[in-house]
CSV table of C-alpha atoms in Angstrom, one decimal:
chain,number,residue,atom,x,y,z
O,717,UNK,CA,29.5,-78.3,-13.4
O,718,UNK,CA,29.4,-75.7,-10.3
O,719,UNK,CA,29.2,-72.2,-10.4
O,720,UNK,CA,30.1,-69.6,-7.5
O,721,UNK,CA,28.7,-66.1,-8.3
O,722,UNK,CA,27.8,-63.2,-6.2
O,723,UNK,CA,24.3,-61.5,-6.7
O,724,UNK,CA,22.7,-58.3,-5.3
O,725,UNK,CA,26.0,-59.5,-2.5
O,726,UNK,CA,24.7,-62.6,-1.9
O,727,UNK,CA,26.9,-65.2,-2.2
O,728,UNK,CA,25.7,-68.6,-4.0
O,729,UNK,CA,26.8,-71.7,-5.2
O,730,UNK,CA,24.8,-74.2,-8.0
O,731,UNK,CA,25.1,-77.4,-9.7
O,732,UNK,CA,24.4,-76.0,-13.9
O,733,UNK,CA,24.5,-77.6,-16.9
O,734,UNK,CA,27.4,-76.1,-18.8
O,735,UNK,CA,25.5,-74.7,-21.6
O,736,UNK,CA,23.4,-73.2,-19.2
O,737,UNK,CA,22.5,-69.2,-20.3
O,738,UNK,CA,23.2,-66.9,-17.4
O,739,UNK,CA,19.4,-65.0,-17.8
O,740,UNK,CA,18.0,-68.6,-17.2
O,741,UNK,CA,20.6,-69.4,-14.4
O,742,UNK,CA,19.2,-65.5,-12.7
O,743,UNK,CA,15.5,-66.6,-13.3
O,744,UNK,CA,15.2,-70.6,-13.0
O,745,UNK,CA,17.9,-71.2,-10.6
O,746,UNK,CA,18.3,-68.0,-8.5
O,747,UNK,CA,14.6,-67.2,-8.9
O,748,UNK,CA,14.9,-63.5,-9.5
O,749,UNK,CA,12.5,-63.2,-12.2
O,750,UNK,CA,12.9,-59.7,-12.9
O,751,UNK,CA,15.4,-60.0,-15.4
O,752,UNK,CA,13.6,-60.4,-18.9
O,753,UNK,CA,14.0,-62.4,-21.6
O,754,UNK,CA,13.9,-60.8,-24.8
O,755,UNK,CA,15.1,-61.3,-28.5
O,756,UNK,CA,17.6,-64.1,-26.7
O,757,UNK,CA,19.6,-62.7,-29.7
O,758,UNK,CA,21.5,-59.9,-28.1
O,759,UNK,CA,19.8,-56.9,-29.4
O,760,UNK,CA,16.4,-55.8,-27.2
O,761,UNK,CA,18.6,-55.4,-23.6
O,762,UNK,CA,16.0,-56.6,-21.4
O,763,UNK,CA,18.1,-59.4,-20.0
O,764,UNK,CA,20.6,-56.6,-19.1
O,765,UNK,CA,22.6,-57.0,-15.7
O,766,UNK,CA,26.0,-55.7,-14.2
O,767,UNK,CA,29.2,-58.3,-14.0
O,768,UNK,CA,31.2,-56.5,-11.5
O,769,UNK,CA,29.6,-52.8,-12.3
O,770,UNK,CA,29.6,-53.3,-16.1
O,771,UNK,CA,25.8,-53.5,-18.3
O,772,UNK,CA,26.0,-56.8,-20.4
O,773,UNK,CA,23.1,-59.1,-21.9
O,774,UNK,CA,23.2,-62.0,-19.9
O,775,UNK,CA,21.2,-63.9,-22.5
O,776,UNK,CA,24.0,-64.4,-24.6
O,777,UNK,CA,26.4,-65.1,-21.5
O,778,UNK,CA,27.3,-68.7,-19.9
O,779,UNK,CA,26.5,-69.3,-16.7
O,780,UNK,CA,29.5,-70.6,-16.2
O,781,UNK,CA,31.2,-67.4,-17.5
O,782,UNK,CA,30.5,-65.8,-14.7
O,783,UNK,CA,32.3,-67.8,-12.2
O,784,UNK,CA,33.8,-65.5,-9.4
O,785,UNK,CA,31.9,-62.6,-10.6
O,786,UNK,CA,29.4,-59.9,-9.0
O,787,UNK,CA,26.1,-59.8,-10.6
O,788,UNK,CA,24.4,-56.9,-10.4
O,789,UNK,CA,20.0,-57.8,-11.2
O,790,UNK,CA,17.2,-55.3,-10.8
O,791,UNK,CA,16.6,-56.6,-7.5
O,792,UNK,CA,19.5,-55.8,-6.4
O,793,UNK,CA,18.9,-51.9,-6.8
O,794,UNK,CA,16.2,-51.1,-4.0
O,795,UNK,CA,18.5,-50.4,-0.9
O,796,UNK,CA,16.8,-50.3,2.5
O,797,UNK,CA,13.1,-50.1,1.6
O,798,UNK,CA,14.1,-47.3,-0.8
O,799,UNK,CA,13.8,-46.8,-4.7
O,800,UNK,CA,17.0,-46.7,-6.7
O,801,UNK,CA,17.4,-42.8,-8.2
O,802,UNK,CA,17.5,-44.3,-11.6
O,803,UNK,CA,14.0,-46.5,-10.6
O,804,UNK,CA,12.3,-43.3,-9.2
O,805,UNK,CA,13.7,-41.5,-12.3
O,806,UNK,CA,11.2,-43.8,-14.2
O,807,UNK,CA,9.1,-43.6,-11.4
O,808,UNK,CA,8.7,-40.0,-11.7
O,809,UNK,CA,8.8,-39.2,-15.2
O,810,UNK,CA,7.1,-42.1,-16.9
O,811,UNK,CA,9.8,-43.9,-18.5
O,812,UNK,CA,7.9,-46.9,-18.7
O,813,UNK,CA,4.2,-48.3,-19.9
O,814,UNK,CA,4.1,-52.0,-20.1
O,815,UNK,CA,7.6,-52.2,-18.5
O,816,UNK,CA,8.7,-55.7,-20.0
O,817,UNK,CA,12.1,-53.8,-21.1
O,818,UNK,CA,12.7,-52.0,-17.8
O,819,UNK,CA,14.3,-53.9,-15.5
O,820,UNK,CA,17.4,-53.4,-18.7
O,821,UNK,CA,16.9,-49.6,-18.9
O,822,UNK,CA,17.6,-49.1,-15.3
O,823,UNK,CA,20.5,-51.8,-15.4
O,824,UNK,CA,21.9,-49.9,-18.3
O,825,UNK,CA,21.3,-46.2,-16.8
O,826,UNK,CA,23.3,-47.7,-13.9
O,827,UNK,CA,25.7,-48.3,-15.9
O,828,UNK,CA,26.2,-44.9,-17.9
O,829,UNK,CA,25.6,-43.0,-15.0
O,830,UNK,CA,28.6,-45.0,-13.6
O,831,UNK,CA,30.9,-44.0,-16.2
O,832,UNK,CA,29.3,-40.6,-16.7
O,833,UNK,CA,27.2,-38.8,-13.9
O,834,UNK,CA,26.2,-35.9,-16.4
O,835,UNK,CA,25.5,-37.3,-19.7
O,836,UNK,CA,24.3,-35.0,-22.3
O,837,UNK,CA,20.4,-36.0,-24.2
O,838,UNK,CA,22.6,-36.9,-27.3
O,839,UNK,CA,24.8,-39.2,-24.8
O,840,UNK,CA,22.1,-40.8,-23.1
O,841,UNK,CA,20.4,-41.4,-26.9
O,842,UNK,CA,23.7,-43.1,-27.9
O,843,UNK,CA,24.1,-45.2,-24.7
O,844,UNK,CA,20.6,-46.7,-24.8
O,845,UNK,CA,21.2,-47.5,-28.2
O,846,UNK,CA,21.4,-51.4,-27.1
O,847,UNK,CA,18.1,-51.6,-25.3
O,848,UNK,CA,14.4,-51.8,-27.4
O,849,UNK,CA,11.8,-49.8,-25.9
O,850,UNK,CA,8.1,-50.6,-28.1
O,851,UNK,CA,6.3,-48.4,-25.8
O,852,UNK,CA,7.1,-45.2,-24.9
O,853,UNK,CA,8.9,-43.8,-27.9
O,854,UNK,CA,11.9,-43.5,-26.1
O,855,UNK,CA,11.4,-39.9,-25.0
O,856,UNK,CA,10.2,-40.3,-20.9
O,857,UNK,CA,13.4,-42.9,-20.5
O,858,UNK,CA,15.9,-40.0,-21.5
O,859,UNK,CA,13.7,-38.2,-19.1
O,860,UNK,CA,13.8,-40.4,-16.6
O,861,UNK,CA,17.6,-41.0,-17.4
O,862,UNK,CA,18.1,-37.3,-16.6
O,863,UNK,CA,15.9,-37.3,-13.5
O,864,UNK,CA,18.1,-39.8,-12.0
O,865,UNK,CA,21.7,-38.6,-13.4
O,866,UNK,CA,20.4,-34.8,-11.5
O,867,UNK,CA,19.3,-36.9,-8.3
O,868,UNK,CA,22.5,-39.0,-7.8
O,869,UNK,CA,24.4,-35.6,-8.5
O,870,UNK,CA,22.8,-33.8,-6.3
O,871,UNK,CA,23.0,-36.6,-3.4
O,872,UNK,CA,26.9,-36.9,-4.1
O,873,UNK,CA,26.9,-32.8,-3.2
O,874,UNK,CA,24.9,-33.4,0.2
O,875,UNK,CA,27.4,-36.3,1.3
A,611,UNK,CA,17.1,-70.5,-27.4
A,612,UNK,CA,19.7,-72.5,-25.8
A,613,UNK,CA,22.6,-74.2,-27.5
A,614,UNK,CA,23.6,-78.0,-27.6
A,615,UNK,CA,25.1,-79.5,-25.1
A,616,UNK,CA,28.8,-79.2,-25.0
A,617,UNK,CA,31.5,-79.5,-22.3
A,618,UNK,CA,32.9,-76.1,-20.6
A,619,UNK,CA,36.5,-75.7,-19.9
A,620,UNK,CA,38.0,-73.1,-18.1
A,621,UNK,CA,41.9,-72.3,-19.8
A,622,UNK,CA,44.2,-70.2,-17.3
A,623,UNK,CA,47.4,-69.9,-19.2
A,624,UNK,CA,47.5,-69.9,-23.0
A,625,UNK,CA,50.1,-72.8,-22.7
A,626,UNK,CA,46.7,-74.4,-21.2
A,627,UNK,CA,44.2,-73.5,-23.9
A,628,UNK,CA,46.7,-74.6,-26.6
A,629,UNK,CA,47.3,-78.2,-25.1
A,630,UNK,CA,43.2,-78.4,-24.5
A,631,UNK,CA,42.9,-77.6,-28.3
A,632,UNK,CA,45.2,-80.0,-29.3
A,633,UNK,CA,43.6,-82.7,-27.1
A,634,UNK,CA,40.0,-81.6,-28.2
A,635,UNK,CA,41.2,-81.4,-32.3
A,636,UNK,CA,38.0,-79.8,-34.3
A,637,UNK,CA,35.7,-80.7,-31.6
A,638,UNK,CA,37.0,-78.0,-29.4
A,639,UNK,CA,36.1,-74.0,-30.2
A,640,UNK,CA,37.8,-71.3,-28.3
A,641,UNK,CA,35.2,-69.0,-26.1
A,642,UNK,CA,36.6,-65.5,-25.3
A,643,UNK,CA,33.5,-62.7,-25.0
A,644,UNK,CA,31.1,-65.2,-26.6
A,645,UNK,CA,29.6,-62.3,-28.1
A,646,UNK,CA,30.2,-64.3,-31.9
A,647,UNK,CA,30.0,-67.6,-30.9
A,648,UNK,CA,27.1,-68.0,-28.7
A,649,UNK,CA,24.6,-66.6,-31.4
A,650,UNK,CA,25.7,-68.8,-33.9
A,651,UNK,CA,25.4,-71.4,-31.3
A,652,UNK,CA,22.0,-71.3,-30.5
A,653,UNK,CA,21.2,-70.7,-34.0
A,654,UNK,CA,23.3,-74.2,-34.4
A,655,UNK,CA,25.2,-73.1,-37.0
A,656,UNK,CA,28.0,-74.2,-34.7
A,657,UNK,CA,27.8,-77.2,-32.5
A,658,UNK,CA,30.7,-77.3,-30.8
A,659,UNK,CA,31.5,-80.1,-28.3
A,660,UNK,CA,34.5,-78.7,-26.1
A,661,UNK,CA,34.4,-75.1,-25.5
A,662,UNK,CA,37.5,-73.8,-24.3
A,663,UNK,CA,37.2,-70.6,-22.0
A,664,UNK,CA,40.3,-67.8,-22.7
A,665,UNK,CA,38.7,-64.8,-21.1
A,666,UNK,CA,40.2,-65.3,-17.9
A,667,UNK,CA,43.5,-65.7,-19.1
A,668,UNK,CA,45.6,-62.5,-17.9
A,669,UNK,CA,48.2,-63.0,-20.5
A,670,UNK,CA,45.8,-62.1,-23.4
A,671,UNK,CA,43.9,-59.0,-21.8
A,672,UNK,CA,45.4,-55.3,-21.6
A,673,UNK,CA,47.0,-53.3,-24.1
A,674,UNK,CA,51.1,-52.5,-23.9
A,675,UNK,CA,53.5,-50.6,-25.7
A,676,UNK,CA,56.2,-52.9,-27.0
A,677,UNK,CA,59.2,-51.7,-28.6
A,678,UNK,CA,58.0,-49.2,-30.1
A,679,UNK,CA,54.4,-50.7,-30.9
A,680,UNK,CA,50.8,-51.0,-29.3
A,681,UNK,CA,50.2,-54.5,-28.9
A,682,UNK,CA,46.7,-55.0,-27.8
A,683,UNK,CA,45.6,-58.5,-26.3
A,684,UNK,CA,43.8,-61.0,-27.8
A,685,UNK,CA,41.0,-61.1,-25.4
A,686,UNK,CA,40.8,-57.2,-24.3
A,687,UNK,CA,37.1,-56.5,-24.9
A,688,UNK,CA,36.4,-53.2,-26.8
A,689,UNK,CA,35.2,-50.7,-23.6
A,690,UNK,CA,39.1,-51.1,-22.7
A,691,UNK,CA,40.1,-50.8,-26.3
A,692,UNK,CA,38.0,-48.0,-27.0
A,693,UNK,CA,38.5,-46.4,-23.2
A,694,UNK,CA,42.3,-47.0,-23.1
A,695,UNK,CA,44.7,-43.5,-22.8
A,696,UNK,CA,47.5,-45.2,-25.3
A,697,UNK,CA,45.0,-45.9,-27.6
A,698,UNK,CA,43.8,-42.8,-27.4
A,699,UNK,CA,46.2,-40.8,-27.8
A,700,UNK,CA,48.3,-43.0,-30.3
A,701,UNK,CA,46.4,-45.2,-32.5
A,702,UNK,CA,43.0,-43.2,-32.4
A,703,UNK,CA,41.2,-44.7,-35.5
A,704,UNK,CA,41.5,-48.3,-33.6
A,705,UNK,CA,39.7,-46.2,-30.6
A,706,UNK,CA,37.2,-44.8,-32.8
A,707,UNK,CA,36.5,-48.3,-34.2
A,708,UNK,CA,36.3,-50.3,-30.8
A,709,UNK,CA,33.4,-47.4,-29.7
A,710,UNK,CA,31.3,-48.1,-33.0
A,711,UNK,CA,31.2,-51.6,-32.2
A,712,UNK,CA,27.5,-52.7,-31.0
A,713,UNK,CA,26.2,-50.9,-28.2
A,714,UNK,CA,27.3,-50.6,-24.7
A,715,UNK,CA,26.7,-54.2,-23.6
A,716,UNK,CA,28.3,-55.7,-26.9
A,717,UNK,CA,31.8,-53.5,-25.9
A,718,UNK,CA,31.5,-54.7,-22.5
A,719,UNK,CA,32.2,-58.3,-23.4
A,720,UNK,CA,33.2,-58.8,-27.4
A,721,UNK,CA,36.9,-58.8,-27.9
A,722,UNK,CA,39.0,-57.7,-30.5
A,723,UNK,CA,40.6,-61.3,-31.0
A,724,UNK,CA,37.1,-62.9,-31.1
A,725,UNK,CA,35.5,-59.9,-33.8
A,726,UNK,CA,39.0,-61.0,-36.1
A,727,UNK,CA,38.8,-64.4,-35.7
A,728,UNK,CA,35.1,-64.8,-36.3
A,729,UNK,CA,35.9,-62.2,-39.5
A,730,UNK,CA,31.9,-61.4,-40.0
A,731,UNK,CA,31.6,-59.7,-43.0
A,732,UNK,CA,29.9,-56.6,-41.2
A,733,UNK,CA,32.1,-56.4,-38.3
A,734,UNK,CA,34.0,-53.3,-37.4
A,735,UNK,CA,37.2,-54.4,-36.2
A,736,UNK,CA,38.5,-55.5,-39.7
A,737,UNK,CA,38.1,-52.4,-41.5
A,738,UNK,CA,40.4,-50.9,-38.4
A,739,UNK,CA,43.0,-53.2,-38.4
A,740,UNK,CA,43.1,-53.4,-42.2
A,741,UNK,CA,43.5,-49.6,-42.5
A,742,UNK,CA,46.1,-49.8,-39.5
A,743,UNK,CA,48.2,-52.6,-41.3
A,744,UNK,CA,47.9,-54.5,-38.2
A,745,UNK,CA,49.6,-57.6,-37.6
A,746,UNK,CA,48.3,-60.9,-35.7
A,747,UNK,CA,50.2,-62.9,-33.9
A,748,UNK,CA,49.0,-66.0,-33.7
A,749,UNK,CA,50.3,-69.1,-31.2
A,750,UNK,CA,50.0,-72.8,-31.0
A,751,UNK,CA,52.1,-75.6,-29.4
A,752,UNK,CA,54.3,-76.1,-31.9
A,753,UNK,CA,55.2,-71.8,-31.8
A,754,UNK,CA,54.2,-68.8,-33.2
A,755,UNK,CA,53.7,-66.4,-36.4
A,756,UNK,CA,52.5,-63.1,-37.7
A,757,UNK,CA,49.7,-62.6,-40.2
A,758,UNK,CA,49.6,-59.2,-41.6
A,759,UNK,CA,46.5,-57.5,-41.5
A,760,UNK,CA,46.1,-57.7,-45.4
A,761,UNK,CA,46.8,-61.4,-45.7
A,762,UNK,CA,44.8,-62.0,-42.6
A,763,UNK,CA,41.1,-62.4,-43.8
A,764,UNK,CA,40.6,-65.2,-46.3
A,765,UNK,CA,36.7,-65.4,-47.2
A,766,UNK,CA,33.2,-65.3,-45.4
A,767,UNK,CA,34.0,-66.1,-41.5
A,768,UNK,CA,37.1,-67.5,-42.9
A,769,UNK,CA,40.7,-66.4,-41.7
A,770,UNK,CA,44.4,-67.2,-41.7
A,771,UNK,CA,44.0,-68.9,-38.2
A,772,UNK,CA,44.9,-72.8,-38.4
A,773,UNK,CA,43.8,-75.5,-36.4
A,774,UNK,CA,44.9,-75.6,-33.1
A,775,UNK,CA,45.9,-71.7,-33.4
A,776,UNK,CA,45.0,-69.3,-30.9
A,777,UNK,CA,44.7,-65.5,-32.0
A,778,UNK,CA,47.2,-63.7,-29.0
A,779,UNK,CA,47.0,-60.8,-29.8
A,780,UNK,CA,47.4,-57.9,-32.5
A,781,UNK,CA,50.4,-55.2,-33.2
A,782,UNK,CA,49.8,-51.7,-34.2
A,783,UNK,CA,52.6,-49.0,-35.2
A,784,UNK,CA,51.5,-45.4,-33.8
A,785,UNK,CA,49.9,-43.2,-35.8
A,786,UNK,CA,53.0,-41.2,-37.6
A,787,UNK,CA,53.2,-37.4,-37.9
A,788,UNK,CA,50.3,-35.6,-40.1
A,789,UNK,CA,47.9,-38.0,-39.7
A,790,UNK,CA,44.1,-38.1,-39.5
A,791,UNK,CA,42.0,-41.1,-39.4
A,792,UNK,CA,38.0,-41.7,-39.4
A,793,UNK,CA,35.5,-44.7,-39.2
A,794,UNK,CA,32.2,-43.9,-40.8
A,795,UNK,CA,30.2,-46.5,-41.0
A,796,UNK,CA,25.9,-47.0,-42.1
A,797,UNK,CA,24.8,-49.3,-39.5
A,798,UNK,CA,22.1,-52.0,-39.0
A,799,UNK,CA,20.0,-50.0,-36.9
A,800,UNK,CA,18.5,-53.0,-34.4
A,801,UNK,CA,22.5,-54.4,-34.5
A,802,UNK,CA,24.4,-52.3,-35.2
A,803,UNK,CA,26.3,-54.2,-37.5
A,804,UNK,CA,28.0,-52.2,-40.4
A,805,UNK,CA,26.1,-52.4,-43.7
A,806,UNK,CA,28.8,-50.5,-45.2
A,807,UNK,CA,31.9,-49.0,-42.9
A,808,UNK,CA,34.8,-47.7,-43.9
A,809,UNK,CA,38.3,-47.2,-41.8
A,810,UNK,CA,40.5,-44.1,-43.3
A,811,UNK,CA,43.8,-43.1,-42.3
A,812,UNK,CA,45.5,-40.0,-44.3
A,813,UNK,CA,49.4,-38.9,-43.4
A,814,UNK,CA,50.3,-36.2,-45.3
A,815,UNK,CA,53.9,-34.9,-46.3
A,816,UNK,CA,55.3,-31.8,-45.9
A,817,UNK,CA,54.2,-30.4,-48.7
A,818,UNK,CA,50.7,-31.1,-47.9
A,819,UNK,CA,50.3,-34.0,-50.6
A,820,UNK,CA,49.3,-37.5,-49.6
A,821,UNK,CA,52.3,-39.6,-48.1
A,822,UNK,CA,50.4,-42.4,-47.2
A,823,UNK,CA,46.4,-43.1,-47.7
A,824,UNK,CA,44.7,-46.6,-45.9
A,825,UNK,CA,41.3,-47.4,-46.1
A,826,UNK,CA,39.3,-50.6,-44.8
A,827,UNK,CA,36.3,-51.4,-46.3
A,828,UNK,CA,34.1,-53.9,-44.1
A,829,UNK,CA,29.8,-54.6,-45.3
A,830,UNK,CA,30.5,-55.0,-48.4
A,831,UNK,CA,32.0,-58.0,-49.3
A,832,UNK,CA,32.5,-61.4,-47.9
A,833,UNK,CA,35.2,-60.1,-46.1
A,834,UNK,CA,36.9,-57.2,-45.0
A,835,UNK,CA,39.1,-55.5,-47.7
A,836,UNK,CA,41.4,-52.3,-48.7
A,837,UNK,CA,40.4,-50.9,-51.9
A,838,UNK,CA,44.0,-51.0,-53.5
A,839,UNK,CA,42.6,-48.2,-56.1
A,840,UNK,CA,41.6,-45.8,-53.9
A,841,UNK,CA,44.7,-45.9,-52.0
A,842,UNK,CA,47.1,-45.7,-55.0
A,843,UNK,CA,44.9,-43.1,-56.8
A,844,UNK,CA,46.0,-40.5,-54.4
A,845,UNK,CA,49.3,-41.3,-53.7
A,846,UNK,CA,51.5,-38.3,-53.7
A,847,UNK,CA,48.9,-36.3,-54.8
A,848,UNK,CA,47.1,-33.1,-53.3
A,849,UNK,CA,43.9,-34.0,-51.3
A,850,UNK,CA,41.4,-31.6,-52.9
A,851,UNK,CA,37.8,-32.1,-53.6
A,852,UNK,CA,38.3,-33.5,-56.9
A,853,UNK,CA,41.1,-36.2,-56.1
A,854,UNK,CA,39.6,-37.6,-53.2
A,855,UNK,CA,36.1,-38.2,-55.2
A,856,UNK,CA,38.2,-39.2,-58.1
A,857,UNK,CA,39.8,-42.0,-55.9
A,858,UNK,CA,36.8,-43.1,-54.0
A,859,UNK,CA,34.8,-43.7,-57.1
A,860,UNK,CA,37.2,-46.8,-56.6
A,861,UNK,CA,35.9,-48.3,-53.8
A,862,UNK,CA,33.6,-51.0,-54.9
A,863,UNK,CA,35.9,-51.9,-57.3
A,864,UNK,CA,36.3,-55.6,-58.5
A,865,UNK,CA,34.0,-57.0,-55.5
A,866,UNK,CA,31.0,-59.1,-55.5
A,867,UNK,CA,29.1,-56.7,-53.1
A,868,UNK,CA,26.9,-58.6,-50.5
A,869,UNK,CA,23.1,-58.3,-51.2
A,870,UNK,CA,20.4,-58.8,-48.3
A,871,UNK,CA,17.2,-57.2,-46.9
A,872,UNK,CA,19.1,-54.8,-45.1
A,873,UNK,CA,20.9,-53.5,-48.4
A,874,UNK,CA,21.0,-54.5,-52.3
A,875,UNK,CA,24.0,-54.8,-54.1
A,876,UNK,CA,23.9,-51.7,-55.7
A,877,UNK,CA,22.9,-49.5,-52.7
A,878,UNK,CA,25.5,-51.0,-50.3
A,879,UNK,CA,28.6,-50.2,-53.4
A,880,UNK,CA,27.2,-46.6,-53.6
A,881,UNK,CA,27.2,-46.4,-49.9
A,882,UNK,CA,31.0,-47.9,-49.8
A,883,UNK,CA,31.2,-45.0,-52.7
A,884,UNK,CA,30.5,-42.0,-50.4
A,885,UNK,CA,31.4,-43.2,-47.0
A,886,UNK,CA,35.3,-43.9,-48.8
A,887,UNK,CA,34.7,-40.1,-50.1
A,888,UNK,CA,33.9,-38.8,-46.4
A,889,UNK,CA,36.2,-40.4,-44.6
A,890,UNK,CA,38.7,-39.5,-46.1
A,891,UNK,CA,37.9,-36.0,-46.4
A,892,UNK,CA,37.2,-36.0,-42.3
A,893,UNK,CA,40.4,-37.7,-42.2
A,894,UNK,CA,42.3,-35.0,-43.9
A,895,UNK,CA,40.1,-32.2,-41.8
A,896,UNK,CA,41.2,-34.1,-38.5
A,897,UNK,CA,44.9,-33.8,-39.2
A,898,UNK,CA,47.0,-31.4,-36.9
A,899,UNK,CA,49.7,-28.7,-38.8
């Protein structure tokens, strides 16, 4: 079957086998690696994108769902050269050591901070509850969370 | 993990999707958020041939007041459940539910009709519409009927829905006067399943007695239940300590309690135990005199 999908605003068009899994349509087809794949079971978050602004785990999405649709990848945050506030948040203040779940954080953060630009710590625990960090113990991505909720706030004033 | 083949179709009407079931027969599985049926796809417990794509369907997404009633769509995922003013405002336990669901990602593409129809034991949405006395409309070529809530969920992943039926959409009446609601609920900490939940709506009379007490019970049994006991033991009565802990003693009554490395039987009865106890009392502490 064919899929038409828009990601990071670039328009494409594929020949997929229906029971194709949009992480693997990102990754094998698209070639944008940087979505991970995870439990494949719907609970770690690394395969996290945005369909049309909104976090969801693409490993347990069809491909051929997402005909029509914006798709949002970790690529697809870096605009003109420049880090992503949520990206330097975990830039800045650690939120990452072996980084295998962080391309999902930031898609996630991008998400919350969408829907709330000044989420409380208790917030920010409750929204990452969906996303598995073995790492870091959790407390440099609410960190880093923060950093980038105060830095997108603070660019809004200066616009 | 990928699952076997099948062939994608994409419905755009319900008068579609119902015509596509009937051509497909038991081949054919209906695909809404996917958030159900894909894991038990690639786990192969189900191996469907034909699935039959309803999310785009505009008929069966959105919630609307009807005559009185919230009517909420079949295929309205749970972020516009729980984020929806009506809902909010009027039928608040079914908002409290929809945000307890999963995590973030999970509400951003499971739907209500999807969470009824699949009827996991440990889902949320069952204890909610139990407690609300919900009813499901349910459509198929040949017309349509209404399953009440109670008569809804049949057995483990088993429901009311017949072959060739397709779950539309499900009918609430506003929360009444005097009336406070909660959903506790122990979860699964990775899935945030419930290992016990429990759905409580109180309306109180006049006097301050108990008109009318609901409770859903989901986690605890093959399927999604309301603890007639518990209900009828404080009927009429005044909410104090005592009664409410009398009446929530009842909760685990007459069920075969679901046992797994999550929970024992035993633990996950107690748990239904004092959640029933809580809810209810935040119930009663929510409502406005």
């Amino acid at each position: 079957m064919r899929v038409t999908v828009t990601i990071n605003g670039q328009r494409r068009s594929d020949e997929i086998e229906d029971r194709l899994l949009l992480v693997h349509y990102l990754r094998e087809v698209a070639q944008l690696t940087g979505t991970h794949v995870g439990c494949e079971t719907s609970l770690c978050g690394a395969c996290t994108v945005l369909i049309n602004g909104k976090a969801v785990k693409s490993c347990t999405v069809l491909a051929a769902q997402a005909e029509g649709v914006e798709i949002t990848t970790v690529e697809g945050l870096v605009k003109d050269g420049h880090l992503h506030p949520v990206q330097e948040g975990f830039w800045e203040e650690h939120g990452l050591q072996c980084g295998f779940c962080t391309p999902g954080m930031l898609m996630l953060t991008t998400d919350l901070l969408s829907r709330n630009p000044d989420p409380s710590e208790a917030e920010i625990r409750h929204a990452l509850d969906g996303n598995l960090c073995r790492c870091t113990g959790y407390q440099h991505i609410i960190n880093a969370v923060q950093y980038a909720a105060r830095k997108m706030r603070e660019t809004r004033k200066s616009a | 993990m990928f699952p076997a083949s099948f062939q994608y179709h994409r419905a755009a009407s319900v008068k579609d999707a119902l015509g596509m079931l009937q051509q497909f027969g038991d081949d054919a599985k209906l695909l809404s958020g996917g958030h159900s049926l894909l894991p038990m796809m690639k786990l192969r417990l189900a191996q469907p041939t034909h699935l039959v794509d309803i999310a785009g369907v505009a008929e069966l997404s959105g919630v609307r007041e009807e005559g009185g009633k919230i009517v909420i769509g079949g295929a309205t995922i749970h972020d516009n459940v729980a984020s929806n003013q009506i809902v909010r405002n009027k039928l608040g336990l079914l908002a409290e539910v929809a945000s307890a669901i999963g995590d973030i990602q999970v509400r951003n593409r499971g739907t209500i009709g999807g969470s009824l129809a699949h009827s996991d034991p440990a889902a949320d949405y069952p204890a909610g519409v139990l407690a609300l006395e919900g009813e499901i409309k349910l459509e198929s070529s040949s017309g349509s009927r209404v399953v009440k809530a109670q008569d809804f969920f049949v057995d483990l992943l088993t429901t009311a829905i017949k072959p060739g039926e397709i779950l539309t959409g499900v009918s609430f009446t506003p929360h009444p006067a005097r009336t406070g609601f909660a959903y506790l609920k122990h979860r699964q900490p990775a899935s945030g399943f419930a290992i016990v939940g429990i759905a409580a709506m109180v309306t109180l009379d006049a006097k301050g007695n108990c008109e009318r007490v609901r409770v859903g019970v989901t986690g605890l049994g093959a399927k999604a239940f309301r603890p007639a006991a518990v209900e009828s033991a404080l009927a009429g009565k005044k909410p104090d300590t005592g009664a409410i802990g009398t009446a929530a003693a009842h909760a685990a009554d007459g069920i075969d309690p679901l046992s797994d490395i999550h929970a024992s039987a035993d633990f996950r009865s107690e748990l239904a135990r004092v959640y029933t106890r809580r809810a209810i009392q935040q119930a009663i502490a929510r409502i406005k005199t």
